[in-house]
Coordinates of C-alpha atoms and ligand atoms in Angstrom, one line a residue:
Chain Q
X1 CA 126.4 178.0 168.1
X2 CA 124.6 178.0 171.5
X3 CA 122.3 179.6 173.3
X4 CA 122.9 181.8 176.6
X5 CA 120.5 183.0 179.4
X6 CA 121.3 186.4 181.3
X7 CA 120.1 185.3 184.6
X8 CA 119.7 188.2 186.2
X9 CA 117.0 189.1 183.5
X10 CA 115.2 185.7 183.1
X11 CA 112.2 185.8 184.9
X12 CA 110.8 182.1 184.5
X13 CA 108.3 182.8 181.4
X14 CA 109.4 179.8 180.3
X15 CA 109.1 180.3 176.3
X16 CA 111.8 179.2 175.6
X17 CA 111.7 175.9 177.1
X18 CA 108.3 175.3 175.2
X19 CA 109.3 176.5 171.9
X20 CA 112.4 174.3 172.1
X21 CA 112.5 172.0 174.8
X22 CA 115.2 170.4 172.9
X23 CA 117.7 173.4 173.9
X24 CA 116.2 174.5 177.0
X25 CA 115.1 173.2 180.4
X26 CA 113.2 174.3 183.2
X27 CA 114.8 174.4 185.9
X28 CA 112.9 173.7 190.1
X29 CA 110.6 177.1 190.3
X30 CA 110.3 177.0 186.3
X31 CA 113.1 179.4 185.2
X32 CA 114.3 178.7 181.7
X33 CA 117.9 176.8 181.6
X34 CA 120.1 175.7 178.5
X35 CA 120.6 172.7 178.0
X36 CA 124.0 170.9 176.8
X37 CA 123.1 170.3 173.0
X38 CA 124.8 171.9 170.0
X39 CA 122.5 174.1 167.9
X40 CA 123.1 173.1 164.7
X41 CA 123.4 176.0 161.8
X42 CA 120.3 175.3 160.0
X43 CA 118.4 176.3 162.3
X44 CA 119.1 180.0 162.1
X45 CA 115.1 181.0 161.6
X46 CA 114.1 179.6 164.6
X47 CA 116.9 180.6 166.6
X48 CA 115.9 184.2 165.7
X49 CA 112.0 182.7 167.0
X50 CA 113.0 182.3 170.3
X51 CA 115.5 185.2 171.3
X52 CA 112.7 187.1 169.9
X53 CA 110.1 185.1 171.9
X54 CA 111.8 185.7 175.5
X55 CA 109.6 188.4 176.6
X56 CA 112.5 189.6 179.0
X57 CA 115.3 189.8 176.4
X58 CA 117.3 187.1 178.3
X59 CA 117.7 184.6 175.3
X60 CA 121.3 185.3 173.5
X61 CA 123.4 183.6 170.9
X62 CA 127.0 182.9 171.3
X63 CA 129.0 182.1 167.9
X64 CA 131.2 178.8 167.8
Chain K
X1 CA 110.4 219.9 192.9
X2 CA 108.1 220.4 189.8
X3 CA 105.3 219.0 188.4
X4 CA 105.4 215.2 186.4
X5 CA 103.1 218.2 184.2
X6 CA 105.6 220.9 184.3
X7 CA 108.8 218.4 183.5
X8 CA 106.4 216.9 180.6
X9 CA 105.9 220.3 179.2
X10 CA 109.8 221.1 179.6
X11 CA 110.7 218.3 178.0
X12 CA 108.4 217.8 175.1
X13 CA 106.9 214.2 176.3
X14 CA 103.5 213.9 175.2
X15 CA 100.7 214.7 177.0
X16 CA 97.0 212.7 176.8
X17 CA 94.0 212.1 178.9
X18 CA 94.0 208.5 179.7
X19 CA 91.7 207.8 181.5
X20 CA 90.7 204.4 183.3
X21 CA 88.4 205.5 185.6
X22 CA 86.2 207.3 183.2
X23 CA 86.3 206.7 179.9
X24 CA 83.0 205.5 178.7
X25 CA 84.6 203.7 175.8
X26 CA 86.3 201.3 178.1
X27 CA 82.7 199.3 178.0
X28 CA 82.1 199.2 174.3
X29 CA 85.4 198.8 173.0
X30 CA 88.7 199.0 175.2
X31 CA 91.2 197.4 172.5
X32 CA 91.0 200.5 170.9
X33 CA 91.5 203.1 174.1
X34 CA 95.0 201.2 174.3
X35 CA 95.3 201.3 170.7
X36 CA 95.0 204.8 170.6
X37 CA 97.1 205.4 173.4
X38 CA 100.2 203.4 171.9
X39 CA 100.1 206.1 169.1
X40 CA 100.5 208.9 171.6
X41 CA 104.2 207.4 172.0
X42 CA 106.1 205.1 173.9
X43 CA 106.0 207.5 177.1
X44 CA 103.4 210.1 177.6
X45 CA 101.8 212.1 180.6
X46 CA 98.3 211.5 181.5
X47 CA 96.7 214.6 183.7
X48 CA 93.6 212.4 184.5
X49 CA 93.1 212.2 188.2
X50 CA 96.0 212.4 190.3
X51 CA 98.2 212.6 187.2
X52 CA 100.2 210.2 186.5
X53 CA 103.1 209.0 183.4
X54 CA 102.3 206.3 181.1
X55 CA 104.4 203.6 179.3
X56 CA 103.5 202.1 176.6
X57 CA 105.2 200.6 174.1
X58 CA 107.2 197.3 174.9
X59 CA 110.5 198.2 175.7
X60 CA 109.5 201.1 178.1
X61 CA 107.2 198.6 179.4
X62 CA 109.7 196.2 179.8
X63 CA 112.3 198.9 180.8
X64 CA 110.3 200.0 184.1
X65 CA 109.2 196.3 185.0
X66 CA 112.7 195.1 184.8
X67 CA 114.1 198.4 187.1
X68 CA 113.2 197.6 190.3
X69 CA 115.8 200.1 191.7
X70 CA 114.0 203.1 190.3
X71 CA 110.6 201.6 190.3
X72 CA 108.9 200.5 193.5
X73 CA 106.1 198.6 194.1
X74 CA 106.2 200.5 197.7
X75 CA 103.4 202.1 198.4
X76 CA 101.7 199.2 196.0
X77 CA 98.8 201.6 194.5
X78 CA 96.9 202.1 191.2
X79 CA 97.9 204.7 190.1
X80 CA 95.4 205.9 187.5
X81 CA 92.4 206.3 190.3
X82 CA 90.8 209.6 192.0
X83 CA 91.9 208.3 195.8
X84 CA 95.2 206.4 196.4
X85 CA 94.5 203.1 197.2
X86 CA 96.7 200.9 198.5
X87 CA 96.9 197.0 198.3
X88 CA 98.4 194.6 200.8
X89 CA 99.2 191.2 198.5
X90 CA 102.6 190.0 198.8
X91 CA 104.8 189.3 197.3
X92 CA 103.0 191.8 194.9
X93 CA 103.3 194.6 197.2
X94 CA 107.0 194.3 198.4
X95 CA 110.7 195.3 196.7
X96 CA 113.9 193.3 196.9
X97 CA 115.5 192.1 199.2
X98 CA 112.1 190.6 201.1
X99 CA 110.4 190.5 197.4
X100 CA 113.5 188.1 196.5
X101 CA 113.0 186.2 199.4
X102 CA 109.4 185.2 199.7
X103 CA 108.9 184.4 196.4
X104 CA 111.6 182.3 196.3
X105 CA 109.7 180.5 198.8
X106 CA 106.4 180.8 196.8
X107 CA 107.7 179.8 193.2
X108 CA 108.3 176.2 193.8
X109 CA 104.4 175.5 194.4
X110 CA 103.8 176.6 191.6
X111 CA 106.4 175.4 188.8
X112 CA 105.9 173.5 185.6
X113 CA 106.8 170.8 187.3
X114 CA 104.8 171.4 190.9
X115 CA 101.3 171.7 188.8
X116 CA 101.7 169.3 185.9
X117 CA 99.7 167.0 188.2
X118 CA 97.1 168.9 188.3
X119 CA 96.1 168.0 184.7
X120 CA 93.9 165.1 184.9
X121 CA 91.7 167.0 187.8
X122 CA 91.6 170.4 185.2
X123 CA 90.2 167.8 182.5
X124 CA 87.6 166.6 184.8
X125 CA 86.1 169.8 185.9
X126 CA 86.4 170.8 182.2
X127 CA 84.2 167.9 181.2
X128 CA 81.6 168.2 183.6
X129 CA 81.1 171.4 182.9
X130 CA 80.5 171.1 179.3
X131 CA 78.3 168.7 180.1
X132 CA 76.1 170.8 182.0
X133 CA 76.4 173.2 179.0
X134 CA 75.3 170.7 176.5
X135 CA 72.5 169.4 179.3
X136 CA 71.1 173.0 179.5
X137 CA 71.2 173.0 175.4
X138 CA 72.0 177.4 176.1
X139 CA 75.3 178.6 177.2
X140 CA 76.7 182.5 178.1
X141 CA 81.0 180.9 177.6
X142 CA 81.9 183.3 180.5
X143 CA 80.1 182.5 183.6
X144 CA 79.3 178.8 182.5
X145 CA 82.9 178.1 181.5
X146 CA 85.4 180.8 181.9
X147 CA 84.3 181.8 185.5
X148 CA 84.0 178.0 186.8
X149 CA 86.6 176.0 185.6
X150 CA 89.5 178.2 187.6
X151 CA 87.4 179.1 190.5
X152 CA 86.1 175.0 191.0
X153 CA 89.7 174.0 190.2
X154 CA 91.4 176.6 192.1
X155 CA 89.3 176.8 195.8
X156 CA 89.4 173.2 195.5
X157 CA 93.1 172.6 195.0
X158 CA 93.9 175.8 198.1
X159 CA 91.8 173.7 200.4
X160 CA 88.8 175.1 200.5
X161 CA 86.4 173.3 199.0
X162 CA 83.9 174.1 196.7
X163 CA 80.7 174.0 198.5
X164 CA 80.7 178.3 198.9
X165 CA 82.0 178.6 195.4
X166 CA 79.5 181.5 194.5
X167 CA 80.5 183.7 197.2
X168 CA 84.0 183.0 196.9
X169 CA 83.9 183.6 193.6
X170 CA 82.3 187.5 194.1
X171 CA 85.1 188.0 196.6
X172 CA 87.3 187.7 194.2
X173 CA 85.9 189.5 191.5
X174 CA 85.4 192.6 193.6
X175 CA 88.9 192.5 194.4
X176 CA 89.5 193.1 190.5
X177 CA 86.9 195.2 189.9
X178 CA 85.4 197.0 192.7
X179 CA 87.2 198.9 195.2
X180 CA 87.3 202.4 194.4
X181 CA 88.0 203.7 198.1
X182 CA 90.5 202.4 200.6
X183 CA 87.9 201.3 202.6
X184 CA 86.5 199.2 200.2
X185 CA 90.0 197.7 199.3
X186 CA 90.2 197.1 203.3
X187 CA 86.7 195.6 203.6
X188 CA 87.5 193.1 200.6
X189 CA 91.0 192.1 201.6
X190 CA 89.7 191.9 205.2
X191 CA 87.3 189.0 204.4
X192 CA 89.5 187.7 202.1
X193 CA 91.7 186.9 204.8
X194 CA 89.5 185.4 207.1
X195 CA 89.1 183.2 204.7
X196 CA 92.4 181.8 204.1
X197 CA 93.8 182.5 207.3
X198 CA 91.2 180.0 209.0
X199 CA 92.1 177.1 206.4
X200 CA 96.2 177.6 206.9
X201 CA 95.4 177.9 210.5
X202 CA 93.8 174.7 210.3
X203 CA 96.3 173.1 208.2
X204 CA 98.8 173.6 211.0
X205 CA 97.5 170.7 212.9
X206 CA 96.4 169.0 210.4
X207 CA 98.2 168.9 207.1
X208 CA 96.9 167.6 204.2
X209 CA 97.5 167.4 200.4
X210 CA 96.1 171.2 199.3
X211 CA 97.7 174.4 198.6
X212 CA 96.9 175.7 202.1
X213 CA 99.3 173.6 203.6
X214 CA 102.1 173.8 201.5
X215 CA 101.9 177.4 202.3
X216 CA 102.0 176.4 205.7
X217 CA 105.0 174.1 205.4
X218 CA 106.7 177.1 203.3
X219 CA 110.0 178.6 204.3
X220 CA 111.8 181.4 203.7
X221 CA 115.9 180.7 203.5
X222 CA 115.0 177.7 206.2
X223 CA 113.2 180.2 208.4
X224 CA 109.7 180.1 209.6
X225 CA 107.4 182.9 207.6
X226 CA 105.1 185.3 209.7
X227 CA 101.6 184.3 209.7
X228 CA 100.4 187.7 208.3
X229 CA 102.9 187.3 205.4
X230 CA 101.6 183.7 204.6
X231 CA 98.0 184.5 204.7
X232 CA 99.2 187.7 202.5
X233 CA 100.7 185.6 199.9
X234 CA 97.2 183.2 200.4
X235 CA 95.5 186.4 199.6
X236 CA 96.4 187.0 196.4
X237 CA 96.7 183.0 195.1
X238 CA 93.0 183.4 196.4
X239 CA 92.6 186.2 194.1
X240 CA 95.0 186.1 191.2
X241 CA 93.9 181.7 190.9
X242 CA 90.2 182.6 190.2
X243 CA 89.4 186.3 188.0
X244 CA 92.8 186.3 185.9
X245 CA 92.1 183.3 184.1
X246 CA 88.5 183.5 183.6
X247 CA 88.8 186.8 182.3
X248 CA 92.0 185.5 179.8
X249 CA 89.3 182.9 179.1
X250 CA 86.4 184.7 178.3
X251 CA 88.8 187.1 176.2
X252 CA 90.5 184.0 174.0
X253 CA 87.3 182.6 173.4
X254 CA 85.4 185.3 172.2
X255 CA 88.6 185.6 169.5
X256 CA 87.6 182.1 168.6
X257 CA 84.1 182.0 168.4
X258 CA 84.4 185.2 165.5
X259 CA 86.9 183.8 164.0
X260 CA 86.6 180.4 162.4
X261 CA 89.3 179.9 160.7
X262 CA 91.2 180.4 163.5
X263 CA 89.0 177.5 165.1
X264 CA 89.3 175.2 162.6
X265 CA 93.3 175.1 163.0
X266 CA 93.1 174.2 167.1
X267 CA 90.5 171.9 166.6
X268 CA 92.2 169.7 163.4
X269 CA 95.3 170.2 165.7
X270 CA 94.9 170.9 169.2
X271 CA 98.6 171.0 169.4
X272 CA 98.9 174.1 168.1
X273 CA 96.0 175.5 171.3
X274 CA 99.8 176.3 173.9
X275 CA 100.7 178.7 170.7
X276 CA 98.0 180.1 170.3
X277 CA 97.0 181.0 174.2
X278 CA 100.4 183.1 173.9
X279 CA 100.0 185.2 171.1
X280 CA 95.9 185.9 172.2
X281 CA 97.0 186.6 175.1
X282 CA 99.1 189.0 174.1
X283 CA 96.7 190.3 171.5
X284 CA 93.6 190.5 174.1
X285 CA 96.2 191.3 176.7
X286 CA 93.3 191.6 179.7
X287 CA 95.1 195.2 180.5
X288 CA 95.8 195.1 184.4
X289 CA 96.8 197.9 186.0
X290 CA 100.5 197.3 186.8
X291 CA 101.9 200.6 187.9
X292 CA 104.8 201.7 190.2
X293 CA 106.0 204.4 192.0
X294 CA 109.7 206.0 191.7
X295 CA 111.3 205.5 194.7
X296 CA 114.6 207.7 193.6
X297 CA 115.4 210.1 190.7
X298 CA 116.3 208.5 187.9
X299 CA 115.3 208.8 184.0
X300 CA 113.0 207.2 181.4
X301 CA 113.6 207.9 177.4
X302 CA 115.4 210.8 177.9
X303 CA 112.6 212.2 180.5
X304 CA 114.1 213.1 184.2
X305 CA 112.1 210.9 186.8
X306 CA 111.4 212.2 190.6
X307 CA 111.1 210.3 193.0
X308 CA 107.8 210.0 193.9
X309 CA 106.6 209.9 190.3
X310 CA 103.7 207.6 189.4
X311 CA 103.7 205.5 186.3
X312 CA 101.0 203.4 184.7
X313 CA 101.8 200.4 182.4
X314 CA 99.7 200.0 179.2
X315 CA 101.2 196.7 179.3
X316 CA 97.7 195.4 176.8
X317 CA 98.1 198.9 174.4
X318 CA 102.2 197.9 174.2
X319 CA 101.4 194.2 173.3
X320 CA 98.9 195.2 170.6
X321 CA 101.5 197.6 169.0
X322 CA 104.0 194.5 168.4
X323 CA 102.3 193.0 165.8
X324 CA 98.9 194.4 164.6
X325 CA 96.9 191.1 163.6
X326 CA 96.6 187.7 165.4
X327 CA 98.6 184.5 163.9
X328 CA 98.3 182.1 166.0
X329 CA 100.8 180.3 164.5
X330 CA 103.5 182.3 165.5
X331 CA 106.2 181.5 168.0
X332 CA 108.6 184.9 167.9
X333 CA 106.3 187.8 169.4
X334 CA 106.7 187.9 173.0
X335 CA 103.7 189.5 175.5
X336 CA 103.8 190.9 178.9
X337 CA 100.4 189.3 179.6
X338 CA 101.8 188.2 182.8
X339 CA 103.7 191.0 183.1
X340 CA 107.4 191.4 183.3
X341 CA 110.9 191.1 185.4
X342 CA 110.7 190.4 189.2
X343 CA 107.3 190.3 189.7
X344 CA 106.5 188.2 186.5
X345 CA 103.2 186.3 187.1
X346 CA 104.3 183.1 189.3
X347 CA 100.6 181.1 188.7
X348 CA 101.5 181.7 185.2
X349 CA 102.4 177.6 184.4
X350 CA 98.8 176.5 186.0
X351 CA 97.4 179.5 184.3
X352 CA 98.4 177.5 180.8
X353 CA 97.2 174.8 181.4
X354 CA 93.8 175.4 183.1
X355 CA 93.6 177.6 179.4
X356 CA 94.8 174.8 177.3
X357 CA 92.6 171.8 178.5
X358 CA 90.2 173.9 178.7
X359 CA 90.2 175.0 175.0
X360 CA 91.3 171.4 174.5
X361 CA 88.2 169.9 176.2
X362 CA 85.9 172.7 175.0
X363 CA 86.9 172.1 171.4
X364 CA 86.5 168.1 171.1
X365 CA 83.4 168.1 172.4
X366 CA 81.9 171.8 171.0
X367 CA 84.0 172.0 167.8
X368 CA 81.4 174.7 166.5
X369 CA 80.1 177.3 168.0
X370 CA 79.0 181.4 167.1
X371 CA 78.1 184.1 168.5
X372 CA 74.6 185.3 167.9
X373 CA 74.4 187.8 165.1
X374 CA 72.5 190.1 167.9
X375 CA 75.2 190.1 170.5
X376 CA 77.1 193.3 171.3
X377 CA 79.7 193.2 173.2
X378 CA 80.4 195.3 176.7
X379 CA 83.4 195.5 179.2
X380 CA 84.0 196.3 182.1
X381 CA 87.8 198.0 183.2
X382 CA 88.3 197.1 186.9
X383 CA 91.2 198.2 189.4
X384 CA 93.0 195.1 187.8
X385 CA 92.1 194.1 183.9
X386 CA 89.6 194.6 181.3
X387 CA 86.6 192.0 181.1
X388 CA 84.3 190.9 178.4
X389 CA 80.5 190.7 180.6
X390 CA 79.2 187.7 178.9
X391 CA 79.7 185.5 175.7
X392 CA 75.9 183.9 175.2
X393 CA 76.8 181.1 172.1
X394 CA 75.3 178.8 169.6
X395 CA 76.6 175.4 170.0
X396 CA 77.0 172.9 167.4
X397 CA 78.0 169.8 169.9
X398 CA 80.8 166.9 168.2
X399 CA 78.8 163.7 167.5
X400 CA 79.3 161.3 170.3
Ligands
LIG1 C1 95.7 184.1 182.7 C2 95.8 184.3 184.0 C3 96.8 185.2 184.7 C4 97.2 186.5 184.3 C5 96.9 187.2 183.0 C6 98.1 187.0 185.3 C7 98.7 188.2 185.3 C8 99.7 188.6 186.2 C9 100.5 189.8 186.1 C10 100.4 190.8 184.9 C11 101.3 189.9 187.1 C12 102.3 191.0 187.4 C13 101.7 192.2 188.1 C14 102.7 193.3 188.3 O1 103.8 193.3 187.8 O2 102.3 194.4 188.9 C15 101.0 188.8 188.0 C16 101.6 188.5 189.2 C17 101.3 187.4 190.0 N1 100.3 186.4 189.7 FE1 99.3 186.2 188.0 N2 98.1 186.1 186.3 C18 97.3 185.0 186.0 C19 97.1 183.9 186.7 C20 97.6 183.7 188.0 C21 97.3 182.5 188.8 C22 96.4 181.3 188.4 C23 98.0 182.6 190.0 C24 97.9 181.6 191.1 C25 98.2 181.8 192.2 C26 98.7 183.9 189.9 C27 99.5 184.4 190.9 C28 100.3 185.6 190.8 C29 101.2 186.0 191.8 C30 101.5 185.4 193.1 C31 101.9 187.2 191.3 C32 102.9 188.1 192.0 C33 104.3 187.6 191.8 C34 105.3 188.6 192.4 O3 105.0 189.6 192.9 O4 106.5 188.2 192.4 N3 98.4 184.5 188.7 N4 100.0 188.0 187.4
LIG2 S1 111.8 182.6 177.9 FE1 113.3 184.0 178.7 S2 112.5 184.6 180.7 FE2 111.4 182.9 180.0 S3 112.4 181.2 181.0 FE3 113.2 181.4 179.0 S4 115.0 182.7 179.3 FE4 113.8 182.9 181.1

């Protein structure tokens, strides 16, 4: 499982990297970036936490 | 070309009197004007003044904000008032492509990782002003706390010094609160940028470590940037860095000081305060007036949009409707405090953190504090937010 940002939607709120700065990243004018670490499958609540926390809808999850 | 009232009508949207500019209950209790306008429906007409559509629920909110094709921030107006008035605060007031381009420029001064060494200096000012609190023995949180901290921090960290504080301060308040006419707006923004256009002009020659002249070292895709734009962009740091977060200030701790539960948990573990400053921000979402102008037809929830059509963004009312309590412990409601797609506030990562060491500071050294049982509250709804007038408190000071 991983975690996707639309770019063209992400606008820098940068909740993501503060929920989870273990997934995400910001990247040189603070827009959010994923990082290269598996999401492991226990962590499903939280997962839900923080596509739901992007305020733009930018955060998605891919399968596999 | 009908009406936004006729095509309402014709189309069964909603129609209620929203009204910014009047409504007496904007000073006693404004929560609930937005409350009561999020039941109306997601979109709704509003025939006050000029007339104008109103979104509010989040994703209409989030819908218009993010379509920048249909909705322009060209002619950048508020929209709810008697008389047009238009601003002149880029890159607020411009669309793509010279939107993309100048705050591209503009972003990097102000990322996470651009402000994070501003910390120690936020502390400071934090500290000496809560020890002029505790001195005095007597406090009112929003002008001896709220309405310092970001306008010491901020004029100092632009450049220009502290020394005028009080009257730079006003400047800035009036241009969130008082400019009814155009030629008020023109008379503010006018000495506004006399202002910063004397402290970039004399950051040309002679650089130093400030705001001012990174601004004048910025570029725009390697290219100089025209002085007017620059001092534009100065304008509204100048005004945006000083009212926004005083206001969000007042506003979070007025939460805190009624509720002390919710007290107790930030100050037996401060590291829940970045939490917490989201989801009261989103629930004392300070209101401003975001609003847009279509710039071709296009359509909303099923409604047919002119162009030409004004809409205002309840962006506070829309917040509210997401969840109706505060938790602050929650992580998975967003806000649109700062607003939302391209022009998504850009002081938004100092904004944090002049409102977390600030609660962080405020709380280890004032862990307990009320409000006086005679206290009633009263705001004041400007061209640009909602603001609670004063927060007079009884402090119970931490041992030192
Ligand atoms: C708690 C404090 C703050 C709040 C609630 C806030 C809110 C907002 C909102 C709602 C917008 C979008 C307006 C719209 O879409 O029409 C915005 C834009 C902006 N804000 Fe803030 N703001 C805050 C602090 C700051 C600070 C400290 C700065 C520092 C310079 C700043 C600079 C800006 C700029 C430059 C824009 C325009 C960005 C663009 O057009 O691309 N804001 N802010
Ligand atoms: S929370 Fe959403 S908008 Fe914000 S930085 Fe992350 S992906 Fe981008």
């Amino acid at each position: 499982m991983n975690f996707v940002i639309d770019t063209s939607l992400c606008s820098g709120h940068g909740r993501c990297y503060t929920l989870a700065p273990e997934w995400f990243d910001a990247d040189d004018i603070g827009y959010g970036q994923v990082k290269d670490a598996p999401v492991p499958d226990g962590e499903r609540a939280r997962t839900a936490d923080i596509v739901a926390a992007c305020p733009e809808g930018a955060i998605s999850v891919k399968e596999g | 070309m009908s009406s936004m009232l006729e095509r309402a009508e014709a189309h069964g949207l909603p129609v209620h009197t929203f009204d910014l500019e009047h409504d007496e209950r904007l000073g006693v209790d404004p929560f609930a004007v937005w409350d009561e306008a999020t039941k109306v429906g997601g979109l709704f007409y509003s025939p006050a003044n000029r007339g104008f559509l109103v979104a509010a629920d989040f994703d209409t909110v989030r819908h218009v904000l993010q379509d920048h094709r249909v909705w322009s921030n060209l002619p950048s107006t508020i929209v709810y008032t008697k008389e047009q008035v238009d601003l002149d605060v880029p890159p607020l007031t411009m669309d793509p492509p010279d939107h993309t381009r100048y705050r591209r420029a503009l972003a990097p001064l102000f990322s996470p990782k651009a402000v994070a060494h501003l910390e120690p200096r936020i502390r400071e000012i934090s500290h000496e002003l809560v020890d002029a609190i505790l001195a005095k023995g007597t406090c009112d949180f929003t002008k001896d706390f709220a309405a310092r901290l970001p306008a010491l921090f901020f004029l100092e960290w632009l450049g220009l010094g502290t020394d005028d504080v009080d009257r730079m301060f006003h400047l800035a308040e009036r241009a969130t609160f008082e400019f009814p006419t155009q030629q008020e707006r023109d008379d503010i923004e006018a000495r506004i940028d006399a202002i910063v256009r004397g402290a970039i002009r004399d950051r040309r020659d002679d650089p130093r470590d400030d705001l001012a002249s990174a601004f004048v070292q910025m570029r725009a895709e390697g290219q100089q940037i025209p002085e007017d734009i620059v001092v534009g962009m100065a304008k509204l740091a100048f005004i945006a860095g000083q009212e926004t977060t005083s206001t969000q200030l007042g506003y979070i701790l007025w939460h805190l000081a009624r509720n002390p539960e919710d007290r107790r948990l930030l100050v037996d573990d401060p590291s829940r305060i970045p939490d917490a400053v989201e989801e009261l921000m989103r629930f004392y979402n300070t209101g401003g007036s975001s609003g847009r102008v279509a710039k071709e037809d296009g359509e909303l929830n099923g409604f047919p949009v002119k162009a030409g059509d004004r809409i205002f963004i309840a962006r506070c009312g829309a917040d509210r409707k997401l969840a109706p309590q505060v938790q602050l412990t929650r992580g998975g409601v967003p806000h649109s405090a700062f607003g939302l797609g391209i022009h998504r506030c850009i002081g938004s990562h100092v904004a944090r953190i002049e409102m977390r060491i600030g609660l962080e500071v405020w709380h280890e050294r004032i862990p307990d504090y009320r409000v006086p049982d005679e206290f009633v509250a009263s705001h004041r709804y400007g061209s640009f937010m909602q603001q609670l007038l004063s927060l007079p408190l009884e402090l119970e000071p931490a041992a030192r």
